[in-house]
PDB file of C-alpha atoms and ligand atoms in Angstrom:
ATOM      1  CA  UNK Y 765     -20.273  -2.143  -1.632  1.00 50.00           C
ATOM      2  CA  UNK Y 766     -20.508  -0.655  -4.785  1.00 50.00           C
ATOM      3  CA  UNK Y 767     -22.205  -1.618  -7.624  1.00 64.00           C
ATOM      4  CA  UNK Y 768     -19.705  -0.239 -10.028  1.00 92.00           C
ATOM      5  CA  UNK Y 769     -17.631  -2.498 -12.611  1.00 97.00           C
ATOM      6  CA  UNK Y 770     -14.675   0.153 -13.042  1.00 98.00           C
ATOM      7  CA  UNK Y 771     -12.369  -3.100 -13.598  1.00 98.00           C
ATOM      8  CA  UNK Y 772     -13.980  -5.707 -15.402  1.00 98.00           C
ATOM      9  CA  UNK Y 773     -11.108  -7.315 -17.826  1.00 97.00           C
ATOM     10  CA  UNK Y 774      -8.619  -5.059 -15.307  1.00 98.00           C
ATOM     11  CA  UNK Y 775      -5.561  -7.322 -13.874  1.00 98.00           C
ATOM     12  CA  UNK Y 776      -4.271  -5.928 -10.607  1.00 99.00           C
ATOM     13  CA  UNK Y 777      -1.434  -6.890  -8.010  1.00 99.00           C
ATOM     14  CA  UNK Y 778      -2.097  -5.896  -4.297  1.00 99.00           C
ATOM     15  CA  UNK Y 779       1.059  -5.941  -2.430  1.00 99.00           C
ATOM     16  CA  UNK Y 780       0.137  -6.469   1.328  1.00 99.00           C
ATOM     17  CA  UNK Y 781      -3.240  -8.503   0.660  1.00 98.00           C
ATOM     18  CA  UNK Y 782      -3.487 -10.146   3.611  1.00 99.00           C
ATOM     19  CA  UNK Y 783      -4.734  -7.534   6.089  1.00 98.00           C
ATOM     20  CA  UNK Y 784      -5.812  -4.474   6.643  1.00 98.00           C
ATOM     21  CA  UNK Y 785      -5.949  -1.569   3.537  1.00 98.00           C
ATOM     22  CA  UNK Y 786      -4.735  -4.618   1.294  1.00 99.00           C
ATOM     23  CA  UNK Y 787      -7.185  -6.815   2.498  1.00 99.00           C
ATOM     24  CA  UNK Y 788      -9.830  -4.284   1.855  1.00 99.00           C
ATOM     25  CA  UNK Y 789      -8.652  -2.900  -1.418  1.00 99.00           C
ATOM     26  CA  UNK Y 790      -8.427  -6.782  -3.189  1.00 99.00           C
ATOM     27  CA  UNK Y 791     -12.145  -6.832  -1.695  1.00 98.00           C
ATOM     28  CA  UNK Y 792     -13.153  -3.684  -3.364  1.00 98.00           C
ATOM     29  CA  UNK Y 793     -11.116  -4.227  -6.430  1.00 98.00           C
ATOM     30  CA  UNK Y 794     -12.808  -7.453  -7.330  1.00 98.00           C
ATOM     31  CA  UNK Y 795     -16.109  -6.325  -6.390  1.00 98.00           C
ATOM     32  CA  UNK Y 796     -15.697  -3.771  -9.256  1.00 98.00           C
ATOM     33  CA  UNK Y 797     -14.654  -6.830 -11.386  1.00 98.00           C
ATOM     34  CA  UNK Y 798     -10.579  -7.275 -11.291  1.00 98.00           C
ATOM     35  CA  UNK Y 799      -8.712 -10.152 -11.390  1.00 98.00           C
ATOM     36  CA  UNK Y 800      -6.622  -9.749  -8.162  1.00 98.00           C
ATOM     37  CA  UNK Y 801      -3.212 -11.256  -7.023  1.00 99.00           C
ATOM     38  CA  UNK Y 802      -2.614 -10.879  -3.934  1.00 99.00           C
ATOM     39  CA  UNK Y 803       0.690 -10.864  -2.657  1.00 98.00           C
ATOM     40  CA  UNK Y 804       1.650 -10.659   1.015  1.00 99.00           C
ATOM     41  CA  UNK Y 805       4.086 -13.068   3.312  1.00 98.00           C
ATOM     42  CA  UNK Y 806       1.164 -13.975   5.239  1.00 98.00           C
ATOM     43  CA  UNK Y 807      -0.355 -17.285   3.767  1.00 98.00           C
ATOM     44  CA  UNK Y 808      -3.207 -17.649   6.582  1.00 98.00           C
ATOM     45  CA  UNK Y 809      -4.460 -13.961   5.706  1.00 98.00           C
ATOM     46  CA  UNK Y 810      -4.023 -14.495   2.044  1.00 99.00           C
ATOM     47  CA  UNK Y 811      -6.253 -17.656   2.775  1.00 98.00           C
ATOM     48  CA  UNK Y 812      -8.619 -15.660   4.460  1.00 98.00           C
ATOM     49  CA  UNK Y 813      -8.412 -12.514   2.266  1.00 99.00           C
ATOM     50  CA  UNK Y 814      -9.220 -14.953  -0.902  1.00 98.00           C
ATOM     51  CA  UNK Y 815     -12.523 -16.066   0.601  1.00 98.00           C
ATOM     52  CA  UNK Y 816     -13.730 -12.914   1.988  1.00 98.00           C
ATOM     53  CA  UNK Y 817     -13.082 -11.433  -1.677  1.00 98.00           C
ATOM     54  CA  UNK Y 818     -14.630 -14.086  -3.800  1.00 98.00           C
ATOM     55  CA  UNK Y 819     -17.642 -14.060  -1.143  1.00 98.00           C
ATOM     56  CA  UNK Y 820     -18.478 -10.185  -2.402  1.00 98.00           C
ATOM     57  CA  UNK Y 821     -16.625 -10.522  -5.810  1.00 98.00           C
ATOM     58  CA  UNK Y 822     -18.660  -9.198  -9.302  1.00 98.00           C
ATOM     59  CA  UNK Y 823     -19.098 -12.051 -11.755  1.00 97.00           C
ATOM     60  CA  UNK Y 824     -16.293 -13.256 -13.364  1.00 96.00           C
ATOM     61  CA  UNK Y 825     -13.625 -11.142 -11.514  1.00 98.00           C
ATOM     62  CA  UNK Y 826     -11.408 -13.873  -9.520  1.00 97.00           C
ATOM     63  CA  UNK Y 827      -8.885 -13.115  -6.474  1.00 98.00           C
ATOM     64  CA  UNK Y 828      -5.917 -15.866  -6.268  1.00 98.00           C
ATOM     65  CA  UNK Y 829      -2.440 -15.207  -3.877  1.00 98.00           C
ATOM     66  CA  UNK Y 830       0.981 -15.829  -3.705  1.00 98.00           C
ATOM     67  CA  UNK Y 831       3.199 -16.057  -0.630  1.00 98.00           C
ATOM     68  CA  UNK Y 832       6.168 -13.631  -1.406  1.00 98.00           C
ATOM     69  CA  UNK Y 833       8.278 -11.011   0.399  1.00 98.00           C
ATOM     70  CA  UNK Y 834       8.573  -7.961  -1.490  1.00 99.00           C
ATOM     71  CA  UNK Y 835      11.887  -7.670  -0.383  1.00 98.00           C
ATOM     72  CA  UNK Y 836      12.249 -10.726  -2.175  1.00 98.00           C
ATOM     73  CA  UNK Y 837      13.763  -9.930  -5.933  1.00 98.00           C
ATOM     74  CA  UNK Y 838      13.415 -13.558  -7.244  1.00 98.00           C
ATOM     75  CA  UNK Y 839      10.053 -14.339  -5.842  1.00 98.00           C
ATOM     76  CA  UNK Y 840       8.231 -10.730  -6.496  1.00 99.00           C
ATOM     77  CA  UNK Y 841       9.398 -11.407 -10.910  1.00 98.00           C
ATOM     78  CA  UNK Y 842       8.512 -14.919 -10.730  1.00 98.00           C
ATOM     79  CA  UNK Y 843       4.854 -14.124  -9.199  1.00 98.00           C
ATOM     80  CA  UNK Y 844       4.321 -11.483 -11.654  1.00 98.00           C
ATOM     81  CA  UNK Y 845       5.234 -13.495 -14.408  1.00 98.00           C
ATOM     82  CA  UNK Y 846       2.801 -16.199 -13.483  1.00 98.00           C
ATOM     83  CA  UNK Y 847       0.005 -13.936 -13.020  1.00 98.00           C
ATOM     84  CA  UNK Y 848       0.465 -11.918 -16.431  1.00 98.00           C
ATOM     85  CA  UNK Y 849       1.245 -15.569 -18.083  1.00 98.00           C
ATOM     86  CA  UNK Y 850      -2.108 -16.542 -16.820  1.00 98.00           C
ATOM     87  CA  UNK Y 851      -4.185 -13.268 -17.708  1.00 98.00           C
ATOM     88  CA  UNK Y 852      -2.760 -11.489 -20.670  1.00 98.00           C
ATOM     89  CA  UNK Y 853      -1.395  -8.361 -18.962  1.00 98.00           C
ATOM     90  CA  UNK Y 854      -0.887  -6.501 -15.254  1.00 99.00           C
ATOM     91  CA  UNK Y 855      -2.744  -3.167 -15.801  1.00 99.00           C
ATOM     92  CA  UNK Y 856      -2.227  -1.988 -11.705  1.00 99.00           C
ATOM     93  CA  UNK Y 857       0.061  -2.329  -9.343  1.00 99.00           C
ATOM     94  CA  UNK Y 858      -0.822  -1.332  -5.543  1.00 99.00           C
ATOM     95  CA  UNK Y 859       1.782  -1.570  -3.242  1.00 99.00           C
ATOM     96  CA  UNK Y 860       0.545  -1.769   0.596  1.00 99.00           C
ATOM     97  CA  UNK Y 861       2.779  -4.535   1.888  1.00 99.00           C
ATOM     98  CA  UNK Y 862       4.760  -2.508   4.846  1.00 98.00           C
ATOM     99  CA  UNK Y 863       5.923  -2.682   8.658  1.00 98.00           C
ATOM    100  CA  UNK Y 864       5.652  -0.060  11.105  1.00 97.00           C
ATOM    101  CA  UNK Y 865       8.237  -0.068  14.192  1.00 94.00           C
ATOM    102  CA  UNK Y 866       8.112   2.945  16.669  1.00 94.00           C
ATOM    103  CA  UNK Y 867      11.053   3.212  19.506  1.00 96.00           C
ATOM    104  CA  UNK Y 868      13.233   6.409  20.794  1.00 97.00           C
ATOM    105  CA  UNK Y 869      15.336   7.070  17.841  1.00 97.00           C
ATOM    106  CA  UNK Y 870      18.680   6.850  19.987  1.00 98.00           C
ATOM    107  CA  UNK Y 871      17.361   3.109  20.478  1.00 97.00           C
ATOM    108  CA  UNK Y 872      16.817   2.230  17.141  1.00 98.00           C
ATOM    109  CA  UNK Y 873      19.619  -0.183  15.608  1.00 98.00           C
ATOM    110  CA  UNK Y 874      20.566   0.561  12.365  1.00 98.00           C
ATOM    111  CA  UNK Y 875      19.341  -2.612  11.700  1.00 98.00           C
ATOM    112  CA  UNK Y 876      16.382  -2.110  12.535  1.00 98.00           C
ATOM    113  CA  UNK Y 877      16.378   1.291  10.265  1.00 98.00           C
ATOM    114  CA  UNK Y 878      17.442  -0.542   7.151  1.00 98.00           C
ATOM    115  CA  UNK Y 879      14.938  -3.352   7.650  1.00 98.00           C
ATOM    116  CA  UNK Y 880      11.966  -1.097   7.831  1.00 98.00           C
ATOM    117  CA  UNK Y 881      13.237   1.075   5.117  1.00 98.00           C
ATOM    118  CA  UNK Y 882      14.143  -2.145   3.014  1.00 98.00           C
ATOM    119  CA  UNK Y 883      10.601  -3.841   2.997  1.00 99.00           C
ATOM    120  CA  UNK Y 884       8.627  -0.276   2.725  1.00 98.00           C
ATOM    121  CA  UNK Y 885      10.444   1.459   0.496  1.00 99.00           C
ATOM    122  CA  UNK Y 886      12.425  -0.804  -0.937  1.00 99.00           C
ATOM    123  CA  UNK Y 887      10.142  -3.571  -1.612  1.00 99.00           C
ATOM    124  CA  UNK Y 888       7.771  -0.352  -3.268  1.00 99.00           C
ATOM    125  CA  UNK Y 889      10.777   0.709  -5.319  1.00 99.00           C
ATOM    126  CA  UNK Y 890      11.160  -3.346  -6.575  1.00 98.00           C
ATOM    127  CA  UNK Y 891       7.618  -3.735  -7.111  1.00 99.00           C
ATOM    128  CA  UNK Y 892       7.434  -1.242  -9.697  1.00 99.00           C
ATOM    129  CA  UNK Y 893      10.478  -1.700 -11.368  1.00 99.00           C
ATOM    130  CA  UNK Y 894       9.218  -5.254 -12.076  1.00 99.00           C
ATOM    131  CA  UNK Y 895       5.639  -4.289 -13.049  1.00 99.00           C
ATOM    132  CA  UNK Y 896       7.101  -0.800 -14.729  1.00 99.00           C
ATOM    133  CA  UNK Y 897       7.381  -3.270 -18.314  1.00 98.00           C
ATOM    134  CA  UNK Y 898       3.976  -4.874 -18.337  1.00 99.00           C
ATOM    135  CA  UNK Y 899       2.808  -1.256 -17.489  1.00 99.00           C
ATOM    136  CA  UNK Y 900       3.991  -0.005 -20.074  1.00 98.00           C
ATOM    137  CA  UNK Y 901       2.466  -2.147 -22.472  1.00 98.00           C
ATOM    138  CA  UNK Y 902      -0.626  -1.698 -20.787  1.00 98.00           C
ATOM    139  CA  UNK Y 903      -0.927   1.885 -20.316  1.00 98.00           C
ATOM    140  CA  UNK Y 904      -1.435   1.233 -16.311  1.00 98.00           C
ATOM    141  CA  UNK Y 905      -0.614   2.794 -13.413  1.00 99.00           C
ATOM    142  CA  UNK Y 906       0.799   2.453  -9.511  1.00 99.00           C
ATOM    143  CA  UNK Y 907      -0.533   2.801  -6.373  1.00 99.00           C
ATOM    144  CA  UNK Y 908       1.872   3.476  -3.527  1.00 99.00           C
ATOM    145  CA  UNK Y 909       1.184   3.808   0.614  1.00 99.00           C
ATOM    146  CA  UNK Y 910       2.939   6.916   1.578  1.00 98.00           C
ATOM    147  CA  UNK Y 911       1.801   8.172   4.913  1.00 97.00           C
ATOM    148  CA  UNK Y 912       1.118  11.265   6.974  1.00 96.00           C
ATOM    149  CA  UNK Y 913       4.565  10.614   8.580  1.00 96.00           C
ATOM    150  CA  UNK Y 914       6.327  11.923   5.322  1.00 97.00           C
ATOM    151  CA  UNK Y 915       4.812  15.180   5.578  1.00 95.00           C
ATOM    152  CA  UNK Y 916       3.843  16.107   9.107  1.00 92.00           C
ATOM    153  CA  UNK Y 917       6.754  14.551  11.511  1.00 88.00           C
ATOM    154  CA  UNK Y 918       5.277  11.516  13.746  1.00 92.00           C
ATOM    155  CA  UNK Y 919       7.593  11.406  17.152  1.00 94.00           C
ATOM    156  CA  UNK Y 920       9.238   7.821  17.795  1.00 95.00           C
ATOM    157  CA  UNK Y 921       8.841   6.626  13.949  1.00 96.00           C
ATOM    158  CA  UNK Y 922      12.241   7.906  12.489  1.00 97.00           C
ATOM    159  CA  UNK Y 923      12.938   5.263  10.296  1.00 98.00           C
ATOM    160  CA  UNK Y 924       8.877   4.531   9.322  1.00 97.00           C
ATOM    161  CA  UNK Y 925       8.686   8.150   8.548  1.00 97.00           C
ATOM    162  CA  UNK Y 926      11.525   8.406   6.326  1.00 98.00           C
ATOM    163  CA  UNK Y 927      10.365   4.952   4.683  1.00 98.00           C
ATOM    164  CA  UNK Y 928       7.646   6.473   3.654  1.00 98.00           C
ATOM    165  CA  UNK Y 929       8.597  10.408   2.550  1.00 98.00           C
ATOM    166  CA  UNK Y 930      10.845   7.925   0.198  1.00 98.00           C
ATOM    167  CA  UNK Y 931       8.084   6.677  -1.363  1.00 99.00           C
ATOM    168  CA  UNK Y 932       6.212   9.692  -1.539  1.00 98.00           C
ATOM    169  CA  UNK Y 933       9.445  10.410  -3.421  1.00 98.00           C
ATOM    170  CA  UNK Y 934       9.498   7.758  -5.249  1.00 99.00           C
ATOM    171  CA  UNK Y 935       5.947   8.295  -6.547  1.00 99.00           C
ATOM    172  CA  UNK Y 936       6.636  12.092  -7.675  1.00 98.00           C
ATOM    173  CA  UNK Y 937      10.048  10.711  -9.265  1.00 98.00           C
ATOM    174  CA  UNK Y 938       8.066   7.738 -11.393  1.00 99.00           C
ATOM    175  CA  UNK Y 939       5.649   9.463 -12.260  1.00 98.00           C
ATOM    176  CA  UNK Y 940       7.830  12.594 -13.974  1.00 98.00           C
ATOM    177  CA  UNK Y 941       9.596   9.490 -15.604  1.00 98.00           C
ATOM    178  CA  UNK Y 942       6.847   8.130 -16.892  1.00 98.00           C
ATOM    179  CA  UNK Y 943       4.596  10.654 -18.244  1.00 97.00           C
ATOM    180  CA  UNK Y 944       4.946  10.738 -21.835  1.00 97.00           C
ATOM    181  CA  UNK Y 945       4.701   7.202 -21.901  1.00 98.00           C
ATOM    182  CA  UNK Y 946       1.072   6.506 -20.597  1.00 98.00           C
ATOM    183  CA  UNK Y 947       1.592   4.936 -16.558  1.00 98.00           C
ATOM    184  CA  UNK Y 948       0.228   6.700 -14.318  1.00 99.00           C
ATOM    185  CA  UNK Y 949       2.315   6.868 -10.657  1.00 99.00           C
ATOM    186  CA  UNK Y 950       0.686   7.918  -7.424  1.00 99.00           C
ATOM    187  CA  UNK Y 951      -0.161   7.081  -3.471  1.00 99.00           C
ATOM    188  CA  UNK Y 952      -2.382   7.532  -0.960  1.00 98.00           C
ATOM    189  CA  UNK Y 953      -1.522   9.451   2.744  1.00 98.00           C
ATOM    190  CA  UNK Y 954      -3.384   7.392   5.242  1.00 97.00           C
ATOM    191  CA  UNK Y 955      -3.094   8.775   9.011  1.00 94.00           C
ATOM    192  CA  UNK Y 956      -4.249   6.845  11.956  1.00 93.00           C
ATOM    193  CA  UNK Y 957      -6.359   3.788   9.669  1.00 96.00           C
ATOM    194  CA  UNK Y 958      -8.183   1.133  12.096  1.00 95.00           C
ATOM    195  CA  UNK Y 959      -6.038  -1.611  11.220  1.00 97.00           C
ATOM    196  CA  UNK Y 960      -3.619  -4.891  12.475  1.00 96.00           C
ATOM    197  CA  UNK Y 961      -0.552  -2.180  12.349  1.00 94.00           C
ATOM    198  CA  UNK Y 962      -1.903   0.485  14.344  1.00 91.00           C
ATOM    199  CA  UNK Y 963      -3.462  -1.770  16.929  1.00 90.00           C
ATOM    200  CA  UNK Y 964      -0.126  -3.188  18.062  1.00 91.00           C
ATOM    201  CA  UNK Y 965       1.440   0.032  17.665  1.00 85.00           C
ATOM    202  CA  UNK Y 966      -0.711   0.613  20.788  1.00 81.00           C
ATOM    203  CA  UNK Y 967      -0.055  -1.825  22.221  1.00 84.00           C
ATOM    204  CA  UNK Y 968       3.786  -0.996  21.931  1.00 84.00           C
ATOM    205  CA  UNK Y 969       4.495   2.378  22.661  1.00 85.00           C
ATOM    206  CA  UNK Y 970       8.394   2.920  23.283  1.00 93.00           C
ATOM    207  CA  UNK Y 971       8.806   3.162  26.899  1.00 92.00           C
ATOM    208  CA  UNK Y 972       8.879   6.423  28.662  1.00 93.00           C
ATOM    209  CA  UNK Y 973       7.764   8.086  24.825  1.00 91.00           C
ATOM    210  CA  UNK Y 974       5.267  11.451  25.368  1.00 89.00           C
ATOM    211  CA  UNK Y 975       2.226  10.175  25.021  1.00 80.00           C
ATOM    212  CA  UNK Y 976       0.965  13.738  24.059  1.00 81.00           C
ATOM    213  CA  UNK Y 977       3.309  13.253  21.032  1.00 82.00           C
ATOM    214  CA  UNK Y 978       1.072  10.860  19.778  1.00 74.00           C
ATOM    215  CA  UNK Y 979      -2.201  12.828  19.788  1.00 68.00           C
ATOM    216  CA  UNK Y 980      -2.070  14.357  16.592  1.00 67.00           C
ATOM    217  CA  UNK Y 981      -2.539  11.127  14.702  1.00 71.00           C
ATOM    218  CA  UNK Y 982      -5.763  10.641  15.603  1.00 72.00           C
ATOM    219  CA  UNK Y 983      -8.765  13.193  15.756  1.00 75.00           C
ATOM    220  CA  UNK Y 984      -9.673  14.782  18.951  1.00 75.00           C
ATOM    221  CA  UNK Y 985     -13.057  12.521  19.294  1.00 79.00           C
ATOM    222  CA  UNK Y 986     -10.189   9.550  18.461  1.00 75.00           C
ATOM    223  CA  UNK Y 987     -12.190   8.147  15.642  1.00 89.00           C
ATOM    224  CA  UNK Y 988     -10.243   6.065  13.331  1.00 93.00           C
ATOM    225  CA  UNK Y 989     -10.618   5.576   9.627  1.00 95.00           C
ATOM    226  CA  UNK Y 990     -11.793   2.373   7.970  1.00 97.00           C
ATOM    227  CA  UNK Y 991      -9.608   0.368   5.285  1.00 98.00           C
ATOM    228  CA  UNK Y 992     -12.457   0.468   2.929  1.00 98.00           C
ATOM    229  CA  UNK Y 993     -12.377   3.973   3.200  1.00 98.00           C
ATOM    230  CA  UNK Y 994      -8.621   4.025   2.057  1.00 98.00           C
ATOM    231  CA  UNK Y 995      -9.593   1.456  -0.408  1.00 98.00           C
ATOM    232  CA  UNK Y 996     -12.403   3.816  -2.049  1.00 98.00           C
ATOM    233  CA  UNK Y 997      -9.922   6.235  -2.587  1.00 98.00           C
ATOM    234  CA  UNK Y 998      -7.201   3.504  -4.200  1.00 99.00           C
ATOM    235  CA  UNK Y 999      -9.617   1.971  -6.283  1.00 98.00           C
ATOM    236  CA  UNK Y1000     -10.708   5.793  -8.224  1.00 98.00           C
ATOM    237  CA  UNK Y1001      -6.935   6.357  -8.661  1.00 98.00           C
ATOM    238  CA  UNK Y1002      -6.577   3.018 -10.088  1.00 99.00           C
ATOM    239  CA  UNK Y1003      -9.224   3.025 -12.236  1.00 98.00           C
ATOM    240  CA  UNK Y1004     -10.339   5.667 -15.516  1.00 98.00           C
ATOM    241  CA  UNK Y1005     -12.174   8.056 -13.234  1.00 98.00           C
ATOM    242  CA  UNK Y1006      -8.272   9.069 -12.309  1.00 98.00           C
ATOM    243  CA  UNK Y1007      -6.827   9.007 -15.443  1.00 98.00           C
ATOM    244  CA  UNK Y1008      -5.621  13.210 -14.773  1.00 98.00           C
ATOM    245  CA  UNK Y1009      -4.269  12.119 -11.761  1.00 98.00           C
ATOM    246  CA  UNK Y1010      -0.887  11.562 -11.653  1.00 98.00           C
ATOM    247  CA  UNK Y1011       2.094  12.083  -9.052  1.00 98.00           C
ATOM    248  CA  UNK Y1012      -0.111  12.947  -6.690  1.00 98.00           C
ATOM    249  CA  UNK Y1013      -0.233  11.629  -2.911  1.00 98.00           C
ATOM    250  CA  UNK Y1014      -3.647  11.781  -1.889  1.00 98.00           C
ATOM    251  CA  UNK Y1015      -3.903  12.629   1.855  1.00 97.00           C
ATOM    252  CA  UNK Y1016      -6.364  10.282   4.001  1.00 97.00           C
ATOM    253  CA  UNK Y1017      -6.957  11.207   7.351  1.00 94.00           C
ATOM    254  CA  UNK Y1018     -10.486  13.032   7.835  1.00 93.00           C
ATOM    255  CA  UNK Y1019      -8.169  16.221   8.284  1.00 91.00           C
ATOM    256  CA  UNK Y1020      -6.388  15.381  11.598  1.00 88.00           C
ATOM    257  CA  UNK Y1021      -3.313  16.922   9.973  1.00 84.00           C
ATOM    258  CA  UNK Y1022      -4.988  19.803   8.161  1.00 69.00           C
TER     259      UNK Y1022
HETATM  260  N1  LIG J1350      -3.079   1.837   9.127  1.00 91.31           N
HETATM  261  C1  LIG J1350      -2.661   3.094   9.031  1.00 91.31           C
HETATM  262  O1  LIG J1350      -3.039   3.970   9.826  1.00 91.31           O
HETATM  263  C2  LIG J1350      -1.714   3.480   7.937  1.00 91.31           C
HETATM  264  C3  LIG J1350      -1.402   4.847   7.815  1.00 91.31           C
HETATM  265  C4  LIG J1350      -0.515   5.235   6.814  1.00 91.31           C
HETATM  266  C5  LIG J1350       0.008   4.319   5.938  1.00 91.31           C
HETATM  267  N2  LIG J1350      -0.313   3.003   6.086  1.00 91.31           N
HETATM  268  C6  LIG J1350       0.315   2.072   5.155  1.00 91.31           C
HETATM  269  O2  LIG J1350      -0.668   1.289   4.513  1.00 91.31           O
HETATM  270  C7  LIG J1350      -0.136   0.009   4.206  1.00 91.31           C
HETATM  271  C8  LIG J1350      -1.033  -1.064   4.784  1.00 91.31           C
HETATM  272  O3  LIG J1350      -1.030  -0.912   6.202  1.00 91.31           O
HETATM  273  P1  LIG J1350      -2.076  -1.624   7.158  1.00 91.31           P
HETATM  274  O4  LIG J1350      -2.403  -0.645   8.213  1.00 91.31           O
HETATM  275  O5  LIG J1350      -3.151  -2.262   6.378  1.00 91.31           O
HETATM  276  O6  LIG J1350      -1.112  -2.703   7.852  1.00 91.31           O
HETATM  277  P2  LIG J1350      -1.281  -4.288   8.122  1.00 91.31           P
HETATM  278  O7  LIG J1350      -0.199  -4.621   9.077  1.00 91.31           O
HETATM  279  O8  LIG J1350      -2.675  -4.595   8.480  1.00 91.31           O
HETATM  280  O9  LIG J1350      -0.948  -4.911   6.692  1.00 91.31           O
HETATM  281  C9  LIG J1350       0.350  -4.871   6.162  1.00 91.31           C
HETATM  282  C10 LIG J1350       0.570  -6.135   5.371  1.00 91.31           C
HETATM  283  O10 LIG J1350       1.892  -6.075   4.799  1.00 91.31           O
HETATM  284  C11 LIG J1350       2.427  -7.385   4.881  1.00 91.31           C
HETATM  285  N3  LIG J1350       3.871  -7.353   4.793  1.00 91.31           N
HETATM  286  C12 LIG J1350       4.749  -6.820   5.676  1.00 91.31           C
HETATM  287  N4  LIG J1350       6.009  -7.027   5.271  1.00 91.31           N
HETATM  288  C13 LIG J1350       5.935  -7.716   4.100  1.00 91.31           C
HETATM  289  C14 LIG J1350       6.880  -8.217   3.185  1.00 91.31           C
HETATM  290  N5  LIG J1350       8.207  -8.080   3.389  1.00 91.31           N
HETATM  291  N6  LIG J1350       6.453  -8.855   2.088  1.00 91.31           N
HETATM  292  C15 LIG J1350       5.136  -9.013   1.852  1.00 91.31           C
HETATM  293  N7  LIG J1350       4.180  -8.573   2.691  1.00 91.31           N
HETATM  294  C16 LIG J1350       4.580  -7.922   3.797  1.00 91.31           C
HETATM  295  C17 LIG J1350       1.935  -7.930   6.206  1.00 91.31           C
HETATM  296  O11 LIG J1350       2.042  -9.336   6.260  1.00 91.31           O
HETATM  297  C18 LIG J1350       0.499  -7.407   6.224  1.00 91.31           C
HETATM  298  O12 LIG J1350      -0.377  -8.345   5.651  1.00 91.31           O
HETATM  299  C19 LIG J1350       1.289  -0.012   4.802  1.00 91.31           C
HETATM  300  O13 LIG J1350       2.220   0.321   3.801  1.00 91.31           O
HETATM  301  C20 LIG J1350       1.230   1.082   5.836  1.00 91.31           C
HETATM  302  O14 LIG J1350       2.503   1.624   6.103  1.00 91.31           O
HETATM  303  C21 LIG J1350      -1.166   2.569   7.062  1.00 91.31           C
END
């Protein structure tokens, strides 16, 4: 872990806290010292992300959660309210909360499109239109999950894929918006993260899929990346080490798509 304090007096909102690359980013965030929210639908990995946080947390920083849907337009202001009401001001937002769903695309309902595209990039597109104002006031920034499947075509994940090229689009489009006015906007690229998503996506594949199709998301030794390795790479984006960076989606996948 490092030793670090790149956030101490730093306020941050980590969508998707309860597992995974939000798990590991509020446990990286307020080892460097941030006061975390975590915000995820999951209550008994919020529960569990809180104490495996504070356990590794820098003095003073504190991680608390609330149980909210980011699809949720109420719930999403009204946690983000409470949070700045409590500390002062939101200086990052890092949107991870997502779902992944993989199936022939003639199966896929259009139900099932909109819902994937609705919590990942539209619960991304809410998230920062509510923390956009307190942003602003803070000279902050965003961090959005984008993913190798905007950029390099991932067979059975039609409606993932587009989900996230939006919010690679959404980054470069925020980001253009905001630049004369001090917020920084940008996301990481994971591909093929060791993680609760992509160990029941094997467990799911669509039936009669190629599995050749799905080699390329892994490297040819099938190694994995770690969360906390995604997490390293959120927290410098987040934090004044990346203050040139901006509208760009960092890609994070040990160059299986090179
Ligand atoms: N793991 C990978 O290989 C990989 C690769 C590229 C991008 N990503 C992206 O990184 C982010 C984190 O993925 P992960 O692998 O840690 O997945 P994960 O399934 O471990 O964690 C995702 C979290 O999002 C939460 N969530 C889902 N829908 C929600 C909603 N409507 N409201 C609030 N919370 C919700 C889940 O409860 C879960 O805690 C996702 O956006 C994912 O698309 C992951």
């Amino acid at each position: 872990m490092s030793p670090v304090l790149r956030f101490t007096d730093k306020n941050i909102i980590v969508t998707g806290g309860a597992s995974g690359i939000g798990r590991a980013t509020v446990i990286r965030l307020a080892a460097e010292g941030a006061q975390v929210l975590a915000l995820d639908r999951d209550l008994d990995g919020l529960v569990q992300t809180q104490a495996l946080a504070q356990a590794t947390a820098a003095a003073g920083a504190t991680v608390v959660y609330a149980q909210v849907s980011v699809t949720d337009e109420v719930a999403v202001k009204q946690a983000m309210a409470d949070f700045v009401a409590r500390t002062g001001h939101l200086d990052v937002l890092v949107n991870l909360a997502g779902v992944l769903s993989s199936e022939h695309t003639t199966k896929t309902s259009f139900e099932e499109f909109m819902r994937v595209v609705q919590i990942n990039l539209g619960g991304t597109f809410l998230c920062c239109r509510e923390a956009l104002p307190y942003l602003l006031e803070s000279k902050g920034n965003i961090v959005n999950a984008a993913s190798t499947s905007a950029f390099f075509g991932h067979a059975y994940m039609a409606a993932y894929s587009a989900s996230k090229g939006g919010i690679a689009a959404l980054t470069q489009a925020l980001s253009r918006e905001y630049l004369n006015r001090g917020v920084r906007v940008n996301a990481v690229a994971p591909g093929g993260i060791a993680t609760p998503m992509v160990a029941a996506q094997a467990q799911s594949f669509p039936e009669g899929a190629d599995f050749q199709l799905y080699m390329h998301l892994s490297r040819p030794d099938r190694q994995l990346g770690k969360p906390e390795e995604v997490a390293a790479v959120i927290a410098t984006l987040a934090c004044a080490d990346g203050s040139f960076i901006n509208g760009e989606v960092v890609r994070i996948d040990g160059g299986t798509h090179g």
